[in-house]
Amino acid sequence: MKLGCCYFPEHWPEDKWADDARRMREMGLSLVRIGEFAWSRIEPEPDRFDWGWLDRAIGTLADAGLSIMLCTPTATPPKWLVDRMPDMVAIDEAGRPRGFGSRRHYCFSHQGYRAESRRITNALAERYGEHPAIAAWQTDNEYGCHDTVLSFSEAAAVRFREWLARRYTTIDALNTAWGNAFWSMEYRAFDVIDPPNLTVTEANPAHWLDYRRFASDEVVGFNRKQVEILRAHSPGRDITHNFMGFFTEFDHHDVGRDLDVATWDSYPLGFLEQYWFSDDEKRDYLRQGHPDIAAFHHDLYRGCAKGRWGIIEQQPGPVNWARFNPAPLDGMVALWTLEAMAHGAEFTSYFRWRQAPFAQEQMHAGLLRPDSSEAEAAPEVREAARIIAEIGPQETAQAPVALVFSYEAAWVCGIQPQGQSFRYLELVYEWYSALRRRGVDVDIVSPGADLSAYKAVFIPTLPIVPDAFAQKLSALACPVLIGPRSGSKTDSFSISDGLPPGELRDAIPLTVTRVESLRHGMVEAGEDWTISRWREDVTSDLPPELALEDGRGVVFAKDTIRYCAAWPDRALLDLLVARIGEEAALELMDLPEGLRIRRTATNLFAFNYSAKPVRFGLTGDMIDPAGVSITALTR
Ligand code: GAL
C-alpha cells in the first residue's frame, strides 16, 4: 500500500514546492493528489489557459519521485463561468439557487455546464494525459457533498421528463405505475411533469423514487463523460472518484462500474460526531471513531470497482466541519492507515499536506501546520510507512460473509420511512457491526453481485427485489438472513402483489399482514433480546424460530433462509450471528469491547479502538489504545 497526500500548490509560494516534495518523500509518501479545485488558476479567463504554474508544479513533484493523481476541477466552476451562465447553478429543494462563493454550485443536468465540464477535462487530459508522472486521475471531487445531487432546476426538469418518457414510453403507463388516480394526480403528457419539490404535502413516493433514480443517473452520466475523455487521452492511467462516508444520494455501484479504482474520504471522528451514534458511543470513541466506521466503508467501496480501492483523503487531526472537532488519540492516524491496508487498500493519502491559514478550512489539520512545522500526525505516518514496508504487500483474502447493500433500498426507506427511526444506513451498519464484533470479515456487495462464494449472506433490508434475485437466493446452499421490509415494494413503489415479502415468498413462505413503527425508547421483549423501531405481523405455516414473550413470531426460517420481521437489538443480532455462524462454520471470536480484527491472505491484524489496553485472546497480546497487532497466519 502506498501512502500519499492531498496537495494544493496553488495555495503556496512556488519556492516552497521543492522542499514540500522532498519532505513528502522523506515522510514515506509516494503519491500526491493535486488540482481538484484549481480551475480559476488553470483558466483565469474564458479560453485563456495558464498552464505554466501547473507544468512546474507537476515537474517539481515528479522530480522528487512522487507519482501524481491529477483531478478535474469541475467541483469549483469559477466566477466568470457562473456569470456567463447564471442558470448553471443547482436549485435546492426550497427553490433557491445555490450561490457562488464556496463549491459544488453546479447542476448535473445543465447542458451548458456539461459542455464546460467536457471542455476543461479535455484541456487537462490533452496537456497531461501522457505525462510520465501522471499515474491516475480523479474526476471532480465528492459528487453530492453539501447535499448537491438533487437539483430542482429547469434543466433538471427537462431532463427528468425525457428520462420518464424513456422509462414509461406512454403517459398512461406512468400514471398507472405511480398510482396517479390517487388525489387526481394524473398527467396528460410527460412535458407537464415537474420535479417533486414544492408540493403542499408529501409528493407521490413513486415520483420521488423516480426523481432519485434520475438524479443518480445524472451523476453517472456526468462522470462517464469525463472518464471517456480521460481514457482517450491518458491510456494506462487509473481513473477514480472520491466517495464520501455514510452517503447514499447516488448509486455508487453504478458510478463505480466506470472507474478503475474506487476511493473514499475517511474522517472517522467527524462521522462519529455527525451521525446516529449514542452519547455513550460518542464519549467512548471520541478520539478514535466508532470501531466499524472506517472498516464499513472499506468493505463497501471495495465492492464498487471490481475490488480495487484506496483512501484518497484520510483525517490526520481535527477537522473543521463537524459540530465538535476533537483531536485523534495518539496512534490513531497510524491505526487507520494500517486498517486500510488490512482491508485491501492500494493507497492511503492524507488530507492535507499543510493546514491552510486562510479561507474556509483554516481550522482543518494537515500533516504540517501552517508554519510548515510537523503536526502530530507526521511521526505516525512515518511509523505506518515503516510497518508497511516491514510486512510487505498484502493480498486480500476472500471474506466468508456477504452483506447486501442497495442504494435504491436507502432511497425507499428515506422516502417513506413510516417510522422516523427506520434509517437504512443505521440498520445496515448495525448488522455489519454484529458480524465484526465476532471477528467476521465481510464483503459489502450490490444486489447484483455473485453470492455463490460466500458461507453466509445477510440482507438487512431490500424493499424492491431486483429481477432474478429471489431465484439467486433460493439457489444458495448457505444460510441467508433477510431483514424487515424486504420485498415490500414493487419497482414503482407500490405494495407488492399478494402482500410483502412479494417475490421473496418462494424463498421464505410467509405473509406480512401489518407493520407498525415504535417511537424512541419503546421495545418489545423476547427471551433475552428485544426489538424496537419496527415490527411486522406475520402469518405463515412456519412456526416462528424466535418469538416475543407473548408468542408473536419475529424470526422465521425455512431450510437455510431466515426472515427477521423486526428491527433487532444487539442481543438478537448477536444470537442470529451465533446461530448462523455455527451453521455456516464461521470462525467466530469473542473480542473485547473496541477490538476489531481483519485477515489478509497472510496476516491477521487486530486494532484496539478502545481508550483502554485490551488483551487479544488469540495471541495473548496486550494491545494499547490505538495499538495494532499483526500476526502471521499459519493456515
Ligand atoms: C472533504 C473534501 C475536501 C475537504 C475535506 C475536509 O469532504 O473532499 O476537499 O473539504 O472534506 O475534511
XYZ file of C-alpha atoms and ligand atoms in Angstrom:
647
model
C 0.000 0.000 0.000
C 1.300 3.420 -0.993
C 0.992 6.497 1.192
C 0.240 9.921 -0.171
C -1.263 13.317 0.495
C -3.526 15.946 -0.985
C -1.544 18.978 -2.008
C -2.557 22.393 -3.289
C 0.473 24.009 -4.972
C -1.733 26.984 -5.862
C -2.027 27.790 -2.130
C 1.707 28.173 -1.551
C 4.588 30.252 -2.902
C 6.366 28.426 -5.672
C 9.661 28.492 -3.797
C 8.172 26.121 -1.201
C 7.189 23.384 -3.650
C 10.517 21.608 -3.988
C 11.029 21.480 -0.244
C 7.473 20.218 0.260
C 8.054 17.466 -2.286
C 11.325 16.482 -0.655
C 9.687 16.349 2.772
C 6.801 14.243 1.449
C 9.274 11.648 0.203
C 11.189 11.795 3.455
C 7.938 11.126 5.372
C 7.331 7.969 3.331
C 4.802 9.361 0.845
C 4.946 8.434 -2.830
C 1.583 9.645 -4.179
C 0.292 13.201 -4.353
C -3.166 14.349 -5.431
C -3.476 17.817 -6.922
C -5.730 20.088 -8.915
C -9.257 19.335 -7.750
C -10.229 22.923 -7.058
C -7.795 24.821 -9.301
C -9.989 25.898 -12.219
C -9.663 29.664 -11.611
C -5.871 29.316 -11.730
C -5.819 26.994 -14.747
C -8.212 29.158 -16.743
C -8.328 32.631 -15.173
C -10.442 33.977 -18.045
C -12.544 32.228 -20.666
C -10.222 30.335 -23.010
C -7.046 31.822 -21.533
C -5.175 28.934 -20.001
C -2.318 29.440 -17.607
C -0.539 26.100 -17.694
C 2.857 27.414 -16.609
C 2.397 27.030 -12.862
C 0.809 23.586 -13.172
C 3.558 22.392 -15.535
C 6.138 23.499 -12.977
C 4.239 22.036 -10.006
C 3.896 18.662 -11.754
C 7.563 18.829 -12.772
C 8.703 19.611 -9.227
C 6.648 16.824 -7.662
C 7.743 14.366 -10.366
C 11.421 15.323 -9.919
C 11.136 14.336 -6.265
C 9.924 10.885 -7.346
C 6.251 11.356 -6.464
C 3.558 9.892 -8.666
C 0.652 12.212 -9.257
C -3.104 11.865 -9.229
C -4.447 14.812 -11.190
C -8.046 15.882 -10.737
C -10.542 17.554 -12.990
C -11.542 20.831 -11.300
C -15.254 20.661 -12.032
C -16.391 20.819 -8.385
C -15.449 24.510 -8.414
C -16.609 26.323 -11.560
C -15.067 29.827 -11.478
C -16.971 33.077 -11.111
C -16.621 34.102 -14.757
C -18.302 30.885 -15.810
C -21.230 31.300 -13.411
C -21.633 34.909 -14.555
C -21.736 33.825 -18.181
C -24.195 31.040 -17.466
C -26.173 32.004 -14.350
C -28.676 29.180 -14.788
C -25.946 26.528 -14.441
C -26.284 26.598 -10.657
C -28.249 23.916 -8.855
C -31.621 24.817 -7.325
C -32.284 23.455 -3.845
C -35.469 21.764 -2.702
C -36.883 25.071 -1.457
C -36.382 26.517 -4.946
C -33.356 28.671 -4.090
C -30.293 28.943 -6.331
C -27.050 27.646 -4.809
C -24.856 30.707 -4.888
C -21.229 31.212 -5.867
C -18.631 31.545 -3.113
C -17.909 28.009 -1.939
C -18.048 24.900 -4.129
C -20.322 22.333 -5.825
C -22.714 25.018 -7.037
C -23.384 23.394 -10.421
C -26.403 21.430 -11.598
C -25.601 17.975 -13.017
C -28.338 18.372 -15.617
C -27.316 21.717 -17.098
C -26.221 21.034 -20.670
C -24.101 24.172 -20.856
C -22.215 23.164 -17.738
C -21.857 19.623 -19.013
C -20.184 21.041 -22.126
C -17.878 23.117 -19.916
C -17.035 20.041 -17.848
C -16.064 18.194 -21.029
C -14.089 21.181 -22.318
C -11.939 21.618 -19.176
C -11.479 17.845 -18.805
C -10.375 17.659 -22.415
C -7.937 20.546 -21.987
C -6.292 18.905 -18.961
C -6.284 15.443 -20.494
C -4.711 16.676 -23.743
C -1.989 18.520 -21.891
C -1.081 15.963 -19.214
C -2.604 12.685 -20.379
C 0.720 11.152 -21.424
C 2.888 12.883 -18.819
C 5.045 10.158 -17.270
C 4.422 11.378 -13.700
C 0.624 11.259 -14.037
C -0.307 7.883 -12.588
C -4.011 8.412 -12.070
C -6.938 10.775 -12.477
C -9.722 11.750 -10.133
C -12.948 13.031 -11.650
C -14.381 16.111 -9.928
C -14.481 15.931 -6.101
C -17.020 14.209 -3.857
C -20.127 14.126 -6.023
C -23.025 15.125 -3.820
C -21.102 16.785 -0.975
C -23.120 19.560 0.684
C -26.375 17.974 -0.489
C -25.829 18.600 -4.191
C -27.049 15.508 -6.031
C -30.647 16.674 -6.252
C -31.269 19.850 -8.171
C -34.734 21.207 -8.876
C -33.705 23.450 -11.758
C -35.449 23.917 -15.091
C -32.582 21.996 -16.717
C -33.228 19.082 -14.374
C -36.978 19.221 -15.007
C -36.432 18.986 -18.780
C -34.057 16.030 -18.470
C -36.339 14.319 -15.935
C -39.241 14.441 -18.388
C -37.052 12.872 -21.075
C -35.896 10.217 -18.615
C -39.508 9.418 -17.708
C -40.554 9.193 -21.354
C -37.760 6.670 -21.967
C -38.731 4.653 -18.910
C -42.503 4.528 -19.408
C -43.000 5.191 -23.153
C -46.654 6.262 -22.635
C -48.094 8.665 -20.094
C -50.790 6.109 -19.246
C -48.106 3.665 -18.199
C -46.588 6.287 -15.898
C -49.963 7.209 -14.392
C -50.687 3.562 -13.692
C -47.232 2.809 -12.300
C -47.288 5.798 -9.967
C -50.926 5.303 -8.935
C -51.842 8.823 -10.035
C -55.574 8.153 -9.770
C -54.915 8.967 -6.109
C -55.571 12.677 -5.334
C -56.231 13.460 -9.042
C -52.529 13.478 -9.800
C -52.901 12.177 -13.378
C -50.806 13.782 -16.112
C -51.757 14.148 -19.747
C -48.197 14.351 -21.107
C -44.604 13.872 -19.958
C -43.709 17.500 -20.581
C -46.017 18.817 -17.849
C -44.372 16.802 -15.051
C -42.326 18.791 -12.549
C -39.736 17.664 -10.018
C -41.351 16.511 -6.756
C -40.373 19.528 -4.619
C -42.624 22.388 -3.502
C -45.766 20.260 -3.257
C -48.215 21.113 -0.473
C -47.727 17.904 1.436
C -45.522 14.942 0.518
C -45.318 14.201 -3.192
C -46.112 10.748 -4.504
C -43.339 8.395 -3.286
C -43.167 6.853 -6.768
C -42.478 10.342 -8.142
C -39.703 10.815 -5.577
C -38.177 7.412 -6.237
C -38.002 8.078 -9.962
C -36.538 11.522 -9.276
C -33.833 9.940 -7.145
C -33.121 7.302 -9.788
C -32.970 10.024 -12.426
C -30.674 12.235 -10.312
C -28.364 9.295 -9.672
C -28.245 8.557 -13.408
C -27.326 12.207 -13.999
C -24.280 11.810 -11.729
C -23.338 8.590 -13.523
C -23.648 10.280 -16.915
C -21.702 13.374 -15.852
C -18.892 11.210 -14.519
C -18.885 8.887 -17.520
C -18.228 11.735 -19.959
C -15.127 12.765 -18.028
C -13.975 9.153 -17.823
C -14.331 8.703 -21.595
C -12.228 11.796 -22.282
C -9.544 10.796 -19.780
C -9.376 7.246 -21.178
C -8.964 8.548 -24.707
C -6.093 10.893 -23.844
C -4.410 9.136 -20.953
C -4.113 5.433 -21.695
C -2.964 3.127 -18.929
C -3.781 5.526 -16.090
C -6.248 4.568 -13.383
C -9.363 6.685 -13.063
C -11.089 7.173 -9.739
C -13.601 9.347 -7.965
C -13.572 10.055 -4.228
C -16.734 8.817 -2.498
C -17.899 10.083 0.899
C -18.811 8.374 4.164
C -22.391 7.399 5.094
C -23.622 8.768 1.796
C -26.350 7.236 -0.361
C -27.584 10.072 -2.583
C -26.434 8.374 -5.793
C -25.789 4.769 -6.705
C -22.069 4.256 -6.101
C -22.190 0.812 -7.700
C -23.311 2.465 -10.945
C -20.595 5.159 -10.831
C -18.053 2.534 -9.748
C -18.631 0.492 -12.899
C -16.974 3.273 -14.921
C -13.955 3.588 -12.611
C -10.741 1.569 -12.307
C -10.362 2.230 -8.590
C -12.919 3.397 -6.031
C -11.600 5.858 -3.473
C -13.212 7.320 -0.403
C -12.589 10.092 2.098
C -12.191 8.775 5.626
C -12.991 11.123 8.517
C -13.879 8.762 11.398
C -14.113 11.441 14.115
C -16.285 13.756 12.040
C -18.589 10.858 11.106
C -18.928 9.725 14.739
C -19.996 13.224 15.717
C -22.382 13.830 12.807
C -24.262 10.527 12.654
C -26.662 8.497 14.813
C -24.224 7.153 17.404
C -25.372 7.267 21.031
C -23.960 9.739 23.549
C -22.116 6.852 25.202
C -20.507 5.845 21.923
C -19.642 9.467 21.183
C -17.929 9.658 24.559
C -16.179 6.270 24.459
C -14.904 6.664 20.908
C -14.462 10.449 20.882
C -10.840 10.324 19.689
C -10.935 7.029 17.778
C -14.188 6.961 15.881
C -16.614 4.067 16.337
C -14.634 0.877 15.565
C -16.667 -0.058 12.486
C -16.884 3.306 10.709
C -13.716 3.054 8.655
C -13.984 -0.693 8.043
C -17.631 -0.431 6.930
C -16.667 1.945 4.143
C -13.544 -0.006 3.195
C -15.701 -3.098 2.736
C -18.452 -1.169 0.936
C -16.229 0.606 -1.564
C -14.096 -2.489 -2.191
C -17.285 -3.797 -3.815
C -17.708 -0.805 -6.140
C -14.893 -1.029 -8.718
C -14.061 -4.701 -9.107
C -12.257 -4.902 -5.799
C -9.749 -2.072 -6.358
C -9.948 0.781 -3.863
C -7.988 3.245 -1.732
C -8.369 6.157 0.676
C -7.619 9.441 -1.004
C -8.435 11.679 1.985
C -7.565 10.399 5.462
C -8.233 12.556 8.503
C -4.863 13.468 10.060
C -6.090 15.530 13.037
C -9.125 17.644 13.975
C -11.400 18.511 11.048
C -13.382 21.735 10.737
C -16.835 20.621 9.639
C -18.425 18.577 12.438
C -20.379 20.114 15.329
C -17.374 19.398 17.559
C -13.939 18.540 16.267
C -11.747 16.612 18.716
C -8.160 15.523 18.092
C -7.442 11.837 17.477
C -5.841 9.752 20.188
C -2.088 9.417 19.690
C -1.603 6.482 17.357
C -4.991 6.635 15.629
C -3.673 8.010 12.345
C -1.287 5.051 12.123
C -4.074 2.653 13.141
C -6.469 3.990 10.481
C -3.682 3.661 7.918
C -2.863 0.052 8.749
C -6.535 -0.865 8.959
C -6.999 0.340 5.383
C -4.121 -1.898 4.368
C -5.689 -4.873 6.149
C -8.900 -4.318 4.165
C -7.022 -4.262 0.868
C -6.456 -0.561 0.120
C -3.961 0.210 -2.657
C -3.133 3.575 -1.069
C -3.906 5.855 1.851
C -3.485 9.558 1.239
C -3.881 12.187 3.932
C -5.938 15.336 3.643
C -3.983 17.552 3.562
C -0.236 18.146 3.382
C -0.216 21.526 5.086
C -3.022 23.214 7.022
C -4.266 26.273 5.138
C -4.008 29.532 7.095
C -6.784 31.153 5.047
C -10.370 30.609 3.876
C -12.960 28.016 4.866
C -10.761 25.165 6.071
C -8.189 27.048 8.148
C -9.244 25.050 11.244
C -8.626 21.686 9.492
C -5.394 19.944 10.460
C -2.810 18.753 7.949
C 0.401 16.743 8.205
C 2.151 20.100 8.604
C 0.955 23.165 10.478
C 0.520 26.422 8.575
C 4.072 27.421 9.599
C 5.393 24.198 7.981
C 6.345 22.578 11.281
C 5.284 18.946 11.592
C 1.818 18.366 13.084
C 1.087 15.440 15.419
C 0.214 13.032 12.594
C 3.576 13.303 10.829
C 5.552 10.876 13.032
C 2.627 8.437 12.887
C 2.730 8.477 9.102
C 6.448 7.667 9.240
C 5.746 4.820 11.629
C 2.956 3.478 9.418
C 5.283 3.659 6.412
C 7.903 1.681 8.326
C 5.435 -1.064 9.288
C 4.005 -1.260 5.777
C 7.495 -1.768 4.370
C 8.278 -4.343 7.021
C 5.241 -6.571 6.473
C 5.213 -6.206 2.684
C 2.312 -6.335 0.218
C -0.887 -7.931 1.490
C -3.238 -9.924 -0.674
C -6.962 -9.540 0.051
C -8.471 -12.781 1.315
C -11.948 -13.984 0.326
C -14.357 -12.825 3.051
C -16.697 -15.572 4.283
C -19.788 -13.346 4.562
C -21.594 -11.066 2.120
C -23.772 -8.194 3.313
C -26.072 -6.919 0.571
C -26.184 -3.134 0.219
C -28.609 -1.322 -2.078
C -28.686 2.406 -2.760
C -32.252 2.038 -4.005
C -33.183 0.465 -0.658
C -31.771 3.550 1.084
C -33.928 5.788 -1.117
C -37.094 3.754 -0.492
C -36.588 3.813 3.298
C -35.859 7.536 3.207
C -38.808 8.487 1.000
C -41.465 6.724 3.088
C -39.831 5.794 6.404
C -43.163 5.161 8.163
C -41.247 5.462 11.432
C -38.701 8.237 11.889
C -36.065 5.911 13.252
C -36.125 3.437 10.360
C -32.830 4.579 8.880
C -31.320 2.370 6.202
C -27.658 3.151 6.822
C -28.049 2.611 10.528
C -29.749 -0.753 10.022
C -27.032 -1.980 7.681
C -24.317 -0.646 9.966
C -25.842 -2.469 12.984
C -25.866 -5.755 11.082
C -22.311 -5.165 9.891
C -21.168 -4.353 13.446
C -22.746 -7.536 14.788
C -20.574 -9.566 12.418
C -17.458 -7.502 13.101
C -17.864 -7.823 16.878
C -17.401 -11.572 16.380
C -14.329 -11.121 14.188
C -16.011 -11.986 10.885
C -14.613 -10.462 7.682
C -17.345 -9.077 5.445
C -17.754 -8.088 1.799
C -20.463 -5.467 1.335
C -21.877 -6.174 -2.108
C -24.535 -4.932 -4.504
C -27.734 -6.951 -5.011
C -26.363 -7.871 -8.439
C -23.220 -9.492 -7.049
C -22.436 -13.180 -7.412
C -23.142 -14.605 -3.949
C -22.073 -18.167 -4.623
C -18.637 -17.968 -2.969
C -19.928 -16.966 0.474
C -20.585 -19.081 3.550
C -23.439 -16.819 4.688
C -25.405 -13.909 3.225
C -27.012 -11.068 5.215
C -29.619 -8.755 3.683
C -30.583 -6.088 6.260
C -33.437 -4.927 4.025
C -34.219 -4.941 0.325
C -37.693 -3.440 -0.207
C -37.530 -3.701 -4.014
C -36.285 -7.109 -5.040
C -34.393 -6.955 -8.340
C -35.132 -9.390 -11.174
C -33.856 -12.893 -10.543
C -32.690 -12.037 -7.013
C -35.189 -14.364 -5.324
C -34.075 -17.260 -7.543
C -30.460 -16.432 -6.759
C -31.189 -16.698 -3.024
C -33.105 -19.934 -3.366
C -30.190 -21.459 -5.266
C -27.707 -20.727 -2.455
C -26.736 -23.588 -0.191
C -25.515 -21.288 2.604
C -27.523 -19.608 5.398
C -29.245 -16.359 4.432
C -30.734 -13.771 6.809
C -33.301 -11.389 5.328
C -34.365 -8.294 7.243
C -37.684 -6.459 7.678
C -39.427 -4.669 4.791
C -37.663 -6.866 2.240
C -39.816 -7.489 -0.798
C -42.373 -4.982 0.457
C -42.470 -2.747 -2.641
C -42.753 -3.080 -6.385
C -40.354 -1.367 -8.744
C -42.745 1.598 -8.898
C -43.182 1.977 -5.148
C -46.463 0.175 -4.531
C -47.175 -2.618 -2.071
C -46.083 -5.944 -3.543
C -48.690 -8.208 -5.109
C -50.048 -10.617 -2.551
C -48.547 -8.516 0.262
C -44.897 -8.457 1.391
C -42.439 -10.093 1.031
C -43.718 -10.279 -2.561
C -41.250 -12.065 -4.783
C -39.354 -13.415 -1.792
C -42.317 -15.575 -0.766
C -40.949 -18.530 -2.741
C -37.758 -18.339 -0.729
C -39.477 -17.791 2.624
C -43.190 -18.707 2.727
C -44.816 -16.068 4.922
C -47.016 -13.006 4.554
C -46.629 -9.674 6.309
C -50.172 -8.576 7.121
C -49.479 -5.390 9.084
C -46.487 -3.282 10.098
C -46.023 -0.852 12.953
C -43.293 1.591 13.898
C -42.447 2.271 17.521
C -41.375 5.571 18.967
C -37.962 6.075 20.533
C -37.441 4.077 23.735
C -40.272 1.571 23.135
C -39.169 -2.031 22.960
C -40.865 -5.414 22.838
C -39.204 -8.256 24.644
C -38.219 -11.738 23.579
C -36.410 -14.191 25.831
C -33.192 -12.262 26.343
C -33.389 -9.806 23.499
C -35.694 -7.065 22.319
C -36.910 -5.467 19.149
C -37.617 -1.781 18.665
C -38.473 0.786 15.974
C -40.260 -1.607 13.592
C -42.323 -4.783 13.897
C -44.302 -6.834 11.399
C -47.312 -9.103 11.939
C -46.642 -12.288 10.026
C -48.873 -15.166 9.020
C -47.182 -18.362 7.963
C -47.391 -22.135 8.238
C -43.834 -21.960 9.530
C -43.597 -21.988 13.311
C -41.533 -18.993 14.455
C -37.934 -19.800 15.284
C -37.872 -16.871 17.722
C -40.907 -15.140 19.186
C -41.745 -12.301 21.555
C -42.799 -13.224 25.097
C -46.462 -13.111 24.037
C -45.817 -15.570 21.220
C -45.800 -13.242 18.217
C -43.149 -14.510 15.784
C -40.091 -12.418 14.955
C -37.721 -14.810 13.178
C -38.982 -17.398 10.694
C -36.843 -19.993 8.963
C -37.232 -22.371 6.078
C -34.252 -24.556 5.227
C -31.286 -22.193 5.013
C -33.303 -18.955 4.727
C -34.379 -16.843 7.696
C -36.580 -13.759 7.809
C -36.419 -11.278 10.701
C -39.701 -9.372 10.927
C -38.495 -6.517 13.160
C -35.641 -4.122 13.912
C -33.433 -6.378 16.080
C -31.475 -5.106 19.073
C -27.827 -6.057 19.534
C -28.654 -9.123 21.609
C -30.949 -10.521 18.908
C -28.396 -9.761 16.207
C -25.716 -11.468 18.293
C -27.953 -14.510 18.692
C -28.627 -14.684 14.961
C -24.942 -14.241 14.111
C -24.091 -17.011 16.584
C -26.670 -19.427 15.099
C -25.783 -18.660 11.514
C -22.096 -18.695 12.384
C -22.417 -22.218 13.677
C -24.427 -23.432 10.697
C -22.003 -21.825 8.268
C -18.888 -22.907 10.182
C -17.728 -19.301 10.521
C -14.754 -18.708 12.778
C -16.495 -16.646 15.499
C -14.395 -14.941 18.164
C -15.180 -13.274 21.451
C -13.424 -9.943 21.127
C -13.069 -7.411 23.937
C -15.039 -4.154 23.577
C -13.461 -1.949 20.923
C -11.183 -4.602 19.409
C -11.609 -5.434 15.727
C -9.735 -7.847 13.509
C -9.239 -8.317 9.801
C -7.407 -11.007 7.882
C -5.404 -10.670 4.689
C -4.190 -13.787 2.866
C -1.119 -13.891 5.106
C -1.732 -11.854 8.263
C -4.263 -11.247 10.981
C -4.463 -7.608 12.067
C -6.008 -6.575 15.405
C -6.948 -2.946 16.083
C -7.698 -1.536 19.511
C -10.287 1.212 19.167
C -10.962 1.410 22.889
C -9.322 4.002 25.120
C -8.003 1.231 27.405
C -5.417 -1.503 26.820
C -7.125 -4.799 25.878
C -5.956 -8.383 25.695
C -6.358 -10.144 22.363
C -7.227 -13.701 23.362
C -5.973 -15.361 20.200
C -2.390 -14.216 20.651
C -2.403 -13.273 24.328
C -1.040 -9.828 23.318
C -1.944 -6.755 25.369
C -2.760 -4.045 22.843
C -2.507 -0.388 23.836
C -5.214 2.138 22.991
C -4.855 2.888 19.256
C -2.478 -0.060 19.071
C -2.254 -2.586 16.237
C -1.058 -6.161 16.485
C -0.115 -8.077 13.359
C 0.220 -11.857 13.416
C 1.308 -14.106 10.549
C -1.386 -16.615 9.622
C -0.196 -20.161 9.527
C -3.090 -21.564 7.513
C -13.777 16.528 2.031
C -13.425 17.279 0.766
C -12.131 18.042 0.914
C -12.097 18.774 2.220
C -12.274 17.792 3.328
C -12.178 18.410 4.698
O -15.155 16.307 2.113
O -13.317 16.406 -0.336
O -11.998 18.934 -0.163
O -13.098 19.730 2.228
O -13.536 17.191 3.210
O -12.339 17.432 5.702
